[in-house]
Short mmCIF file of C-alpha atoms and ligand atoms in Angstrom, two decimals:
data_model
loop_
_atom_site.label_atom_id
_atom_site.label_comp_id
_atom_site.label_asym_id
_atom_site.label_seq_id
_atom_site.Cartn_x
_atom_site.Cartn_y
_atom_site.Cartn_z
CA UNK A 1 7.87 56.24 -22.80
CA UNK A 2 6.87 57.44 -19.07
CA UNK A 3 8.44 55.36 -16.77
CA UNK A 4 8.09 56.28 -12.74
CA UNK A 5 11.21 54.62 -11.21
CA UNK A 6 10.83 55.66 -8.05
CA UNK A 7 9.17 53.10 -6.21
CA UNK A 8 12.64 51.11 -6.57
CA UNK A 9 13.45 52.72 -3.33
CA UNK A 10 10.68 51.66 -1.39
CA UNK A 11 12.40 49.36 1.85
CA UNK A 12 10.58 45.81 0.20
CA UNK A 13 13.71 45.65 -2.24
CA UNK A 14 17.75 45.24 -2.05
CA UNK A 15 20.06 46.78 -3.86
CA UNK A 16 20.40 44.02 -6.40
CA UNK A 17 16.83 43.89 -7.08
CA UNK A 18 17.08 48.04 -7.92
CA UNK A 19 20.39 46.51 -9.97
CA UNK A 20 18.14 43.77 -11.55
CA UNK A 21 15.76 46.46 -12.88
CA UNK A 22 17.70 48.43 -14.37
CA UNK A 23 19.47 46.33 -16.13
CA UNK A 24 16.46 44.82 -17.19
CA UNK A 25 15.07 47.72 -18.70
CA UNK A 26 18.08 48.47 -20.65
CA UNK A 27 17.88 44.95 -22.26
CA UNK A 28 14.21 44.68 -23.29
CA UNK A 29 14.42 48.18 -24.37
CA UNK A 30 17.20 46.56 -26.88
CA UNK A 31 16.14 43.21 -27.58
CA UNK A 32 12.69 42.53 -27.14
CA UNK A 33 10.39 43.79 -30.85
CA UNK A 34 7.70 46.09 -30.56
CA UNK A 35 5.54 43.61 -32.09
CA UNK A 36 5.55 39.98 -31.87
CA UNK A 37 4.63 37.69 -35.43
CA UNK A 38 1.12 35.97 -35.64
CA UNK A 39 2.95 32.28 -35.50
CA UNK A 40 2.63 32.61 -31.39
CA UNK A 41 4.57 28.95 -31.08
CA UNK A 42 7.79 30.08 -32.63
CA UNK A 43 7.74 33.99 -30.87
CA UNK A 44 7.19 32.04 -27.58
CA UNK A 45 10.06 29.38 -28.78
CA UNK A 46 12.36 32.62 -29.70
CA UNK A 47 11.49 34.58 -27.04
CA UNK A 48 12.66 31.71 -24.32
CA UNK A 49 15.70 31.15 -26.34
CA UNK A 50 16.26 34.47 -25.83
CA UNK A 51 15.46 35.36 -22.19
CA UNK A 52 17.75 32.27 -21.33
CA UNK A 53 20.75 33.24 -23.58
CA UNK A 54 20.20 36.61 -21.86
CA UNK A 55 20.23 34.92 -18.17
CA UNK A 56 16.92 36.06 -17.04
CA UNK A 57 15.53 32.90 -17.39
CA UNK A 58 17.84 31.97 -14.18
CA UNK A 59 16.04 33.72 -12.16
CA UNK A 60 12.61 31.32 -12.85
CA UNK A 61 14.42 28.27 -10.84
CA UNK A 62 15.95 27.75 -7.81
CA UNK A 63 19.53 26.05 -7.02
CA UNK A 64 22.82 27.41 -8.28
CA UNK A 65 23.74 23.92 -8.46
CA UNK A 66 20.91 24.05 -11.30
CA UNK A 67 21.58 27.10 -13.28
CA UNK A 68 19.17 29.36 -10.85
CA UNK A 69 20.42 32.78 -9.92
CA UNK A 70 20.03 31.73 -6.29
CA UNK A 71 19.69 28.80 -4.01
CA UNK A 72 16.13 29.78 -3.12
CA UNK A 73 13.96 31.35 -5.27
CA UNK A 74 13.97 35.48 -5.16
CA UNK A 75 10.39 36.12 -5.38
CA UNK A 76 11.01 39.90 -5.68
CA UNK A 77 13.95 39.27 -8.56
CA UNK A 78 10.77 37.22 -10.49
CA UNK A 79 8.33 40.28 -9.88
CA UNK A 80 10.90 42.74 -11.12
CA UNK A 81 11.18 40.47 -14.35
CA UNK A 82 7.77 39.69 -14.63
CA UNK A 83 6.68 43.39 -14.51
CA UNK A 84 9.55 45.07 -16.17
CA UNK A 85 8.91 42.33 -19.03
CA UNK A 86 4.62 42.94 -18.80
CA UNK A 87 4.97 46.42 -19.66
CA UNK A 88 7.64 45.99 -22.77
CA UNK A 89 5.65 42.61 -23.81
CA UNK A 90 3.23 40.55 -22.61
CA UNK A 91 4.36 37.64 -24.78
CA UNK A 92 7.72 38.22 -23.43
CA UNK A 93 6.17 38.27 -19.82
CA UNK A 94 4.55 34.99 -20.69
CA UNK A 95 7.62 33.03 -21.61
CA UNK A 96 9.19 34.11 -18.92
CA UNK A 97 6.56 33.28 -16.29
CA UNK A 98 5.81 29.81 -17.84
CA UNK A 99 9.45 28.76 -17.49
CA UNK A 100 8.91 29.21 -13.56
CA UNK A 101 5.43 27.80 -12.95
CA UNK A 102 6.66 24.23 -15.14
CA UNK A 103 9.22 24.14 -13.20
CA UNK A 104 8.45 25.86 -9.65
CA UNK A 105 7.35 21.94 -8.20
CA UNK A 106 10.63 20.94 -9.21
CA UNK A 107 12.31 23.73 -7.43
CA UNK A 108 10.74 23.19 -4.34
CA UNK A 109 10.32 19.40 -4.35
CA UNK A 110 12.42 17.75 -7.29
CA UNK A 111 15.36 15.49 -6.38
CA UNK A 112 18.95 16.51 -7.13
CA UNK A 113 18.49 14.18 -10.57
CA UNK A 114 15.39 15.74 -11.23
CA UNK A 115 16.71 18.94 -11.04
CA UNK A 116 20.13 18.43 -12.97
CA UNK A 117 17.83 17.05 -15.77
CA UNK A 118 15.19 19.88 -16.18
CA UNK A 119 16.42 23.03 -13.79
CA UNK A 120 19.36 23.36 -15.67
CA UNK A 121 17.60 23.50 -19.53
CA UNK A 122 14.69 25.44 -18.33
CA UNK A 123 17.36 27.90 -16.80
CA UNK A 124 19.60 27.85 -20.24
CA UNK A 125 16.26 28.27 -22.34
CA UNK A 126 16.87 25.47 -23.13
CA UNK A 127 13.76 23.38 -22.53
CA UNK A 128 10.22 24.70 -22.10
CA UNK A 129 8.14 23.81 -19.17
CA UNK A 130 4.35 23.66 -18.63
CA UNK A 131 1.99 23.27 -15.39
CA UNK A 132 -0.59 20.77 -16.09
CA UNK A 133 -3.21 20.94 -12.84
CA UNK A 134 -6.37 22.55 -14.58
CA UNK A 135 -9.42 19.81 -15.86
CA UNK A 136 -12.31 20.57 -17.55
CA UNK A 137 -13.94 19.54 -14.50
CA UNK A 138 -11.70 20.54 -11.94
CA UNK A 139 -10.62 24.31 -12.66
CA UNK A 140 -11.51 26.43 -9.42
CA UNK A 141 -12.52 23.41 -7.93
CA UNK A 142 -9.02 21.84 -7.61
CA UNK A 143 -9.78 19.03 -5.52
CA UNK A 144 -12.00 17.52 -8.16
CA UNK A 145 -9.73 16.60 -10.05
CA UNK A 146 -10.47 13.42 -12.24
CA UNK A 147 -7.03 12.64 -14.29
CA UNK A 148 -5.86 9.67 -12.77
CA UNK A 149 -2.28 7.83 -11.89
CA UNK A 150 -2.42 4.12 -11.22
CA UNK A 151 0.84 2.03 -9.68
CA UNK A 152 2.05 -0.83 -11.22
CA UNK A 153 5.30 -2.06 -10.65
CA UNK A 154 7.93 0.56 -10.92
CA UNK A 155 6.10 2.87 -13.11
CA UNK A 156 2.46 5.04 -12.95
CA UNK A 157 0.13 4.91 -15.57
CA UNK A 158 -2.01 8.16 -16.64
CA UNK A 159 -5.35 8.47 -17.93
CA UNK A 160 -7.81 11.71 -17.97
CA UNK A 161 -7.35 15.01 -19.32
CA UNK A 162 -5.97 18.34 -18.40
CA UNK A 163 -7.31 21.56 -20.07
CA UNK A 164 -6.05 25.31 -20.50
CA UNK A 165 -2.31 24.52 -20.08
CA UNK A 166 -0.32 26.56 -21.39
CA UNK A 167 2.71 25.74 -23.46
CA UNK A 168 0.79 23.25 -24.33
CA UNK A 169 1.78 22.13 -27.46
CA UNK A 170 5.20 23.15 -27.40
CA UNK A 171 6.57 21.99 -23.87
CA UNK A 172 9.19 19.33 -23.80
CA UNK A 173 7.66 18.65 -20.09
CA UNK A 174 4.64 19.40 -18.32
CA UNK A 175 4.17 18.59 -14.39
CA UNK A 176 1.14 17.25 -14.17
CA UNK A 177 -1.01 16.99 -11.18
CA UNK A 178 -2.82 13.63 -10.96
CA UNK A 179 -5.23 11.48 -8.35
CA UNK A 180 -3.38 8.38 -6.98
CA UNK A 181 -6.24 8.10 -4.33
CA UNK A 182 -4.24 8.31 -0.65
CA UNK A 183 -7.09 9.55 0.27
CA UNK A 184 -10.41 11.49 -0.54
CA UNK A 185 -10.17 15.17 -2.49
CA UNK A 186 -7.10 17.26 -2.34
CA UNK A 187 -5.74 15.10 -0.01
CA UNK A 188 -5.37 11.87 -3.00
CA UNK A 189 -2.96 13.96 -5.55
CA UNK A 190 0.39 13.42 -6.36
CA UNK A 191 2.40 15.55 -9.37
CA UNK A 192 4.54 13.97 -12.05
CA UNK A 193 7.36 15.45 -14.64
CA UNK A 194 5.73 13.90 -17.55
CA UNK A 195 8.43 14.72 -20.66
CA UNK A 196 6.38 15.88 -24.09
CA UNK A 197 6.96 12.69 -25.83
CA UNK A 198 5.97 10.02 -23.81
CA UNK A 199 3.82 7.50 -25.60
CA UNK A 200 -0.05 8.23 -24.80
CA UNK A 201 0.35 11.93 -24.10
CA UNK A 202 -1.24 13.50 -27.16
CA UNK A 203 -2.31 17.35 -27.75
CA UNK A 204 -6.26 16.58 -27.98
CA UNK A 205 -6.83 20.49 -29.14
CA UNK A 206 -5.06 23.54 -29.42
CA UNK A 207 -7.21 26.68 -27.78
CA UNK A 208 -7.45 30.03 -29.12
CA UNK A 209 -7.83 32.80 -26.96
CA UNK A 210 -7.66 36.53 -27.00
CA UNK A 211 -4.48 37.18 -26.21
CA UNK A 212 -3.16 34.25 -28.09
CA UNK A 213 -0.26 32.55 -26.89
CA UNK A 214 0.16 28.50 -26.85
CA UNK A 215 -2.47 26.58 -25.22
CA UNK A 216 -3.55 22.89 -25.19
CA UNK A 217 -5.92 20.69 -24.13
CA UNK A 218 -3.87 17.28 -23.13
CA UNK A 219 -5.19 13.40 -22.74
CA UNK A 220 -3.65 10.81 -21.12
CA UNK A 221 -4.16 7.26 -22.68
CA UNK A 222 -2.20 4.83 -20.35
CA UNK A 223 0.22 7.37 -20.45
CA UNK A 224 3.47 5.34 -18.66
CA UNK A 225 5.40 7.41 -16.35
CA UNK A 226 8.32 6.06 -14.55
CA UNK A 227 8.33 5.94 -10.44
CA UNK A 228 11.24 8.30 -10.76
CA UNK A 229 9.70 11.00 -12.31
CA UNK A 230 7.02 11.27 -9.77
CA UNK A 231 7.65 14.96 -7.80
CA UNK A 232 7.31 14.70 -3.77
CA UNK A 233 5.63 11.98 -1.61
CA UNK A 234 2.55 10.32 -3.04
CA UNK A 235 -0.83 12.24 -1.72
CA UNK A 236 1.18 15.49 -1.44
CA UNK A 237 0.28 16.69 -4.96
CA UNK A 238 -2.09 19.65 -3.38
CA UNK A 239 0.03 20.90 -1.09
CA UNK A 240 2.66 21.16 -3.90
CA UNK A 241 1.09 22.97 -6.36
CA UNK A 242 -0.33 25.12 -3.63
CA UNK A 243 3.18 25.74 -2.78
CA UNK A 244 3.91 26.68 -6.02
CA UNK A 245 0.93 28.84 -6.84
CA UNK A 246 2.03 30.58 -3.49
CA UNK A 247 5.18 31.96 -5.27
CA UNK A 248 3.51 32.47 -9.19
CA UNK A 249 0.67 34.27 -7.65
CA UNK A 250 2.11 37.15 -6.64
CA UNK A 251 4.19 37.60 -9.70
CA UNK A 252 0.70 37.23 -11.63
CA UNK A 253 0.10 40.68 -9.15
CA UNK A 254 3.67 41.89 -11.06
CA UNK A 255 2.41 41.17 -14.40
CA UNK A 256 -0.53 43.05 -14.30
CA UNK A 257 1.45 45.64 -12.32
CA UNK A 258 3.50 46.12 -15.56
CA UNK A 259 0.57 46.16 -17.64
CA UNK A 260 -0.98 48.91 -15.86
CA UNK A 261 1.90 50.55 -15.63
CA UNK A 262 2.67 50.85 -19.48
CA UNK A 263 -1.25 51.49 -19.82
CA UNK A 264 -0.95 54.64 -17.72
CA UNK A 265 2.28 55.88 -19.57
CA UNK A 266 0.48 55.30 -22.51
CA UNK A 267 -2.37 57.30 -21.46
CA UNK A 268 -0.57 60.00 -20.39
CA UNK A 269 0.86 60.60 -24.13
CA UNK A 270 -2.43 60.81 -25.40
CA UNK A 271 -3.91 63.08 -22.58
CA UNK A 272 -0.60 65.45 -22.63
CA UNK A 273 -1.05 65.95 -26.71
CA UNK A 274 -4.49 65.51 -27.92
CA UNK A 275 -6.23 68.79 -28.30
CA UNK A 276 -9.60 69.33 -28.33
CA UNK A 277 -11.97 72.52 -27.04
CA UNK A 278 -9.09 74.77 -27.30
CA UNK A 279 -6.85 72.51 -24.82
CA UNK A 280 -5.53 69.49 -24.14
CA UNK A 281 -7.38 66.36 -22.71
CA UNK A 282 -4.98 66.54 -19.67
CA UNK A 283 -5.95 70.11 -19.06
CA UNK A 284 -9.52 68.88 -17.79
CA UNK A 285 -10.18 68.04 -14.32
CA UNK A 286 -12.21 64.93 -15.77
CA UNK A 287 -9.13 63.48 -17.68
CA UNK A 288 -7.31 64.55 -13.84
CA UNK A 289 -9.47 62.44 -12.06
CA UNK A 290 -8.73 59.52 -14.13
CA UNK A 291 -5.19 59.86 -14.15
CA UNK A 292 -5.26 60.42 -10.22
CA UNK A 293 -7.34 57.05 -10.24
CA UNK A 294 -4.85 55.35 -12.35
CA UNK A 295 -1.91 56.38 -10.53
CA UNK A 296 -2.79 55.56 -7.32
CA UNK A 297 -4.40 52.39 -7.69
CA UNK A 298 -1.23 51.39 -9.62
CA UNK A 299 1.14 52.31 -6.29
CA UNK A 300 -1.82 50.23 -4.13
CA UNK A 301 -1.46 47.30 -6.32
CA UNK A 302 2.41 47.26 -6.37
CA UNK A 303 2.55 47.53 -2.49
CA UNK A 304 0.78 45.12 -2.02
CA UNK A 305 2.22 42.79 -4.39
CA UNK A 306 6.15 44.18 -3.27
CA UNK A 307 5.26 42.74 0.42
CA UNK A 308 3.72 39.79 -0.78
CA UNK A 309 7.04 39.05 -2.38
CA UNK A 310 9.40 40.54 0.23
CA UNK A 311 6.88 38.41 3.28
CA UNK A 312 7.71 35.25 1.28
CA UNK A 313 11.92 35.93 0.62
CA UNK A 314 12.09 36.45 4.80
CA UNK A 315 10.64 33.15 5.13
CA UNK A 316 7.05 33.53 5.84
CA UNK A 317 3.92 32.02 4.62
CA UNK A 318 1.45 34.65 2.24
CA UNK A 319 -1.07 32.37 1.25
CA UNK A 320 -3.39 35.73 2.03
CA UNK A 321 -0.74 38.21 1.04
CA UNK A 322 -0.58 36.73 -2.42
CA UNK A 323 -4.03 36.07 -2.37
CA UNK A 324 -4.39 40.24 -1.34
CA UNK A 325 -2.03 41.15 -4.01
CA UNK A 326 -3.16 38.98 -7.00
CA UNK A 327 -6.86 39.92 -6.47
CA UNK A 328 -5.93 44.35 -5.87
CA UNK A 329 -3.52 43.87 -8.67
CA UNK A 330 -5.55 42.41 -11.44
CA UNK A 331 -8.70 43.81 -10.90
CA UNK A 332 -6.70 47.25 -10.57
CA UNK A 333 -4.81 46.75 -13.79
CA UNK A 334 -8.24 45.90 -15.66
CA UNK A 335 -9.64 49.33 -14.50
CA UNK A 336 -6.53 50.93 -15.26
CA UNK A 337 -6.74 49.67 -19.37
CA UNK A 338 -10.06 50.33 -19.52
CA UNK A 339 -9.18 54.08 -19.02
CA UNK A 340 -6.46 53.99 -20.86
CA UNK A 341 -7.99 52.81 -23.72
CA UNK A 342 -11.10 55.59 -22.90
CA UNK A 343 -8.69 57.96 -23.28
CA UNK A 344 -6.91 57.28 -26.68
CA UNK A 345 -10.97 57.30 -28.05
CA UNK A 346 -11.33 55.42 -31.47
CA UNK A 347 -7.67 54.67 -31.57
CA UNK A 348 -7.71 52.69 -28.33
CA UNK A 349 -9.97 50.21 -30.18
CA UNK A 350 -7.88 50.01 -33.15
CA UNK A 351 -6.44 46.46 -33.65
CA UNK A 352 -2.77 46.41 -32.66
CA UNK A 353 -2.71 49.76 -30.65
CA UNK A 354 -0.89 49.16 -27.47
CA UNK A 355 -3.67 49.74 -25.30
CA UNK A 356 -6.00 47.43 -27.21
CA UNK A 357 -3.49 44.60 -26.65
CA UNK A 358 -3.33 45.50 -23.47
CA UNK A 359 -7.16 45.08 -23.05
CA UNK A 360 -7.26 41.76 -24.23
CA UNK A 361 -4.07 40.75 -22.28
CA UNK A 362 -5.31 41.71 -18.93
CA UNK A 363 -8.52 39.76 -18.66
CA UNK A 364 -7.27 36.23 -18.86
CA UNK A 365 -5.01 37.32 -15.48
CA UNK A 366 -8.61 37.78 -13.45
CA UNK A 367 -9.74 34.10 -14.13
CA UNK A 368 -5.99 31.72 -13.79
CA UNK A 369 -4.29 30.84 -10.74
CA UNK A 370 -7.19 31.45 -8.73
CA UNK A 371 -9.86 33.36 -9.97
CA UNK A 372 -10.66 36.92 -7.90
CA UNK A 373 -13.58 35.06 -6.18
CA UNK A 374 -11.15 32.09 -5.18
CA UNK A 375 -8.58 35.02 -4.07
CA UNK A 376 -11.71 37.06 -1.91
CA UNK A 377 -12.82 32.86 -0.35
CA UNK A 378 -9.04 32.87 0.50
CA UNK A 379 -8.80 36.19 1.72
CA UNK A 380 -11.96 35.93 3.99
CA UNK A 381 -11.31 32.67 5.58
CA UNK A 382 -7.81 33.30 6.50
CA UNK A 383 -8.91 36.78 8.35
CA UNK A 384 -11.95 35.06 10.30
CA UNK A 385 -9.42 31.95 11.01
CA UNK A 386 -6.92 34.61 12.55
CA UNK A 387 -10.26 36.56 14.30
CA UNK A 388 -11.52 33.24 15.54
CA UNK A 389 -7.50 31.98 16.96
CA UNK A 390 -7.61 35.20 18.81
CA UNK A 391 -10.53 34.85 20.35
CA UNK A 392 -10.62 31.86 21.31
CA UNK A 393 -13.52 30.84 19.60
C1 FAD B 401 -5.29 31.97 -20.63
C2 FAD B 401 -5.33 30.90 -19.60
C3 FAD B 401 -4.17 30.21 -19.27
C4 FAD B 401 -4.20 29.17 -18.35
N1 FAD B 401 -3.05 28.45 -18.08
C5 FAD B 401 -3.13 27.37 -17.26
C6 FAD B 401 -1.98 26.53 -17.06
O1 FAD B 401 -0.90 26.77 -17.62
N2 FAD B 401 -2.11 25.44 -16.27
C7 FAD B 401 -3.28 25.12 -15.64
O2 FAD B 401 -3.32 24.12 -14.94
N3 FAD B 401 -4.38 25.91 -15.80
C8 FAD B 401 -4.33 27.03 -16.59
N4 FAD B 401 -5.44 27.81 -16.77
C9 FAD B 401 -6.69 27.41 -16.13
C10 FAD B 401 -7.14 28.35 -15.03
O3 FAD B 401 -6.36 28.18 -13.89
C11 FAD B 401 -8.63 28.09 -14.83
O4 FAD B 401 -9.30 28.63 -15.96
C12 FAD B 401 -9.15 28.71 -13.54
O5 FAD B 401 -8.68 28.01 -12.43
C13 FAD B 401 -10.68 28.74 -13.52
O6 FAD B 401 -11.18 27.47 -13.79
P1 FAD B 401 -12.34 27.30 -14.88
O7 FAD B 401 -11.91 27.97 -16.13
O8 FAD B 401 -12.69 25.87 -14.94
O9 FAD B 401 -13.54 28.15 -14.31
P2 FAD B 401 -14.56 27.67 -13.17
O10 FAD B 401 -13.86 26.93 -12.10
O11 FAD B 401 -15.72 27.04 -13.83
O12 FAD B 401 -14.99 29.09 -12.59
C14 FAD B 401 -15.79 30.00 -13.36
C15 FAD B 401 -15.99 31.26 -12.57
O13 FAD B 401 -16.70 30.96 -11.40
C16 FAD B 401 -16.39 31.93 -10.42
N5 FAD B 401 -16.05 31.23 -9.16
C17 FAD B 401 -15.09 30.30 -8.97
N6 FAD B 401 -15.11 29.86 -7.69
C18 FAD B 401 -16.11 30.53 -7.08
C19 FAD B 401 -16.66 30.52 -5.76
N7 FAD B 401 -16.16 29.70 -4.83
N8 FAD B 401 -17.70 31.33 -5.47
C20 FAD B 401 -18.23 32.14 -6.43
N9 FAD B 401 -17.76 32.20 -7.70
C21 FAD B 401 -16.72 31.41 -8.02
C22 FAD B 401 -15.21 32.75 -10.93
O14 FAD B 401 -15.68 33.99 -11.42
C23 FAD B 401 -14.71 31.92 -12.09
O15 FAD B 401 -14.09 32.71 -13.10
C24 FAD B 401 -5.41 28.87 -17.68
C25 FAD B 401 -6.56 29.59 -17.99
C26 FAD B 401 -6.54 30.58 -18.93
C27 FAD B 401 -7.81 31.34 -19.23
#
């Protein structure tokens, strides 16, 4: 299969991310199966298993203390994986990606017990982790969030529901986001490590969706959660899943990086071999054009999401870089398929075909951690925010 290494040298990575890479590809090339079995709870089970005996899984956490690759996390190492993983398997991708988001709060917030207890399995494959913040009132609209935590004595009590979480249904934790009413919207949230079988957490429904992979629909019946496992000062709950969509954001850019990427080298197969009018489909300047679209927008889309990730490793805040790249990136990668798919004709319908599972793995990518409209609001107010502090205005 086409595979265009050369953007590995571009200046946004270091020599152990070009290391990382490689040796990535070698290993899913190896281990990961061309196709995954309809029972998505135990591929996803099997597949973190697998991606922690492997050690790739250390690179979801942060802390060496904890099991992590690094002390802080490498944003770029967790593009590299997510892509490189996105264009072998998107299940694959998914496990992968999940183990990070669960446990990204406790990364950046968690105390050292908090992170000896779940760092250390999540990093092993060990334990599965899930991010509990979406409602099915409160989705875009984070701040309305109606799942509630109420003090009493040592402990918090949870009631409400949280919707779309994925994992659901086979975490052993989620980190649930929760309002403990500091103060008014975003600013009354605090999050939680709530572990799987804590008496009143059930699984209310189990979600199907296109490109199936676990998903639940959780309620909270006086769900009792000890003091202790509460993540970060109370009312910062916002700012920490903010923080933590910060980092996942961009590598949602990576995912659908890879995904484009293995839809073009599919394409080009198909273009380079099909004949038809006494040539082949790549000899026409139509098929040309598309490729030339595909390509490029493909190179946009990872440099974008390559500084996002390199901005963030040197320190800096990229609330609109990751914004930039998740939006480019996903919408690109969409386009991309679509062609793809246009290209291979009937057989890019065909159940199973790569670029049909492609087509229905791209689109969730456009609505989660921020749909594109959230990503353009985000994108618009930070640029008339830095017009308006120049000014003066
Ligand atoms: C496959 C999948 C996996 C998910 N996994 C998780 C998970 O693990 N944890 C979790 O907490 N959540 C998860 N989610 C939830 C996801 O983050 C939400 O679906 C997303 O935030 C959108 O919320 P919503 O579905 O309620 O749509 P709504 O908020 O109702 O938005 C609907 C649409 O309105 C448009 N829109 C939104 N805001 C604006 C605006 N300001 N102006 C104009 N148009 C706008 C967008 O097109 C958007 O798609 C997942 C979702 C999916 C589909």
């Amino acid at each position: 299969m086409y595979h265009d290494q050369s953007w590995l040298e571009w200046p946004f990575l270091a020599p152990h991310h070009r290391a990382l890479a490689r040796d990535l590809e070698g290993w899913c090339a190896a281990h990961l199966p061309k196709a995954h079995p309809q029972d998505t709870d135990s591929a996803c089970k099997e597949l973190v298993r697998k991606l922690g005996a492997a050690g790739w899984l250390r690179y979801a956490v942060g802390g060496l203390a904890w099991g992590g690759a690094s002390d802080a996390i490498d944003t770029r190492a967790i593009c590299l994986l997510r892509e490189t993983l996105a264009r072998h398997s998107g299940l694959a991708d998914f496990a992968f990606a999940m183990q990070g988001l669960g446990s990204g709060a406790i990364t950046l917030h968690g105390t050292p017990a908090q992170k000896k207890q779940y760092l250390t399995r999540v990093a092993a494959g060990e334990a599965i982790a899930a991010f509990a913040l979406s409602e099915p009132n409160s989705g875009s609209d984070v701040a309305a969030m109606q799942c509630a935590a109420r003090a009493e004595g040592d402990d918090y009590i949870l009631d409400g529901e949280k919707t779309w979480i994925s994992n659901g249904g086979i975490a052993d934790f989620y980190v649930v986001f929760a309002r403990t009413g500091e103060a008014h919207g975003s600013r009354g949230l605090s999050a939680f490590i709530v572990d799987a079988a804590t008496p009143g957490l059930e699984i209310a429904e189990r979600i199907p969706v296109i490109a199936p992979h676990p998903l639940a629909r959780l309620r909270f019946t006086g769900c009792r959660v000890p003091a202790a496992q509460r993540l970060g000062e109370p009312g910062l709950g916002f700012r920490i899943a903010m923080q933590t969509l910060d980092i996942f954001r961009t590598s949602v850019a990576a995912a659908a990086l890879g995904f484009a990427r293995r839809a073009l080298a599919e394409a080009l197969v198909r273009a380079t071999t099909r004949r038809m009018f006494d040539q082949l489909l790549s000899d026409f300047q139509i098929t040309q054009v598309k490729l030339a679209n595909m390509a490029t927008g493909i190179d946009s889309a990872a440099l974008l999401t390559y500084r996002a990730a390199w901005l963030r490793d040197q320190g800096h805040k990229v609330t609109r870089e990751a914004a930039m790249a998740k939006m480019q990136a996903t919408e690109t990668a969409q386009q991309v398929i679509d062609a793809a798919v246009q290209v291979w004709g009937g057989l890019g319908v065909v159940s199973g075909h790569p670029v049909e599972r492609l087509y229905r793995e791209i689109r969730a990518l456009r609505i989660y951690e921020g749909a594109t409209e959230v990503q353009q609001l985000i994108i618009a107010r930070q640029t008339l925010d830095a017009f308006r502090g120049e000014a003066g205005r």
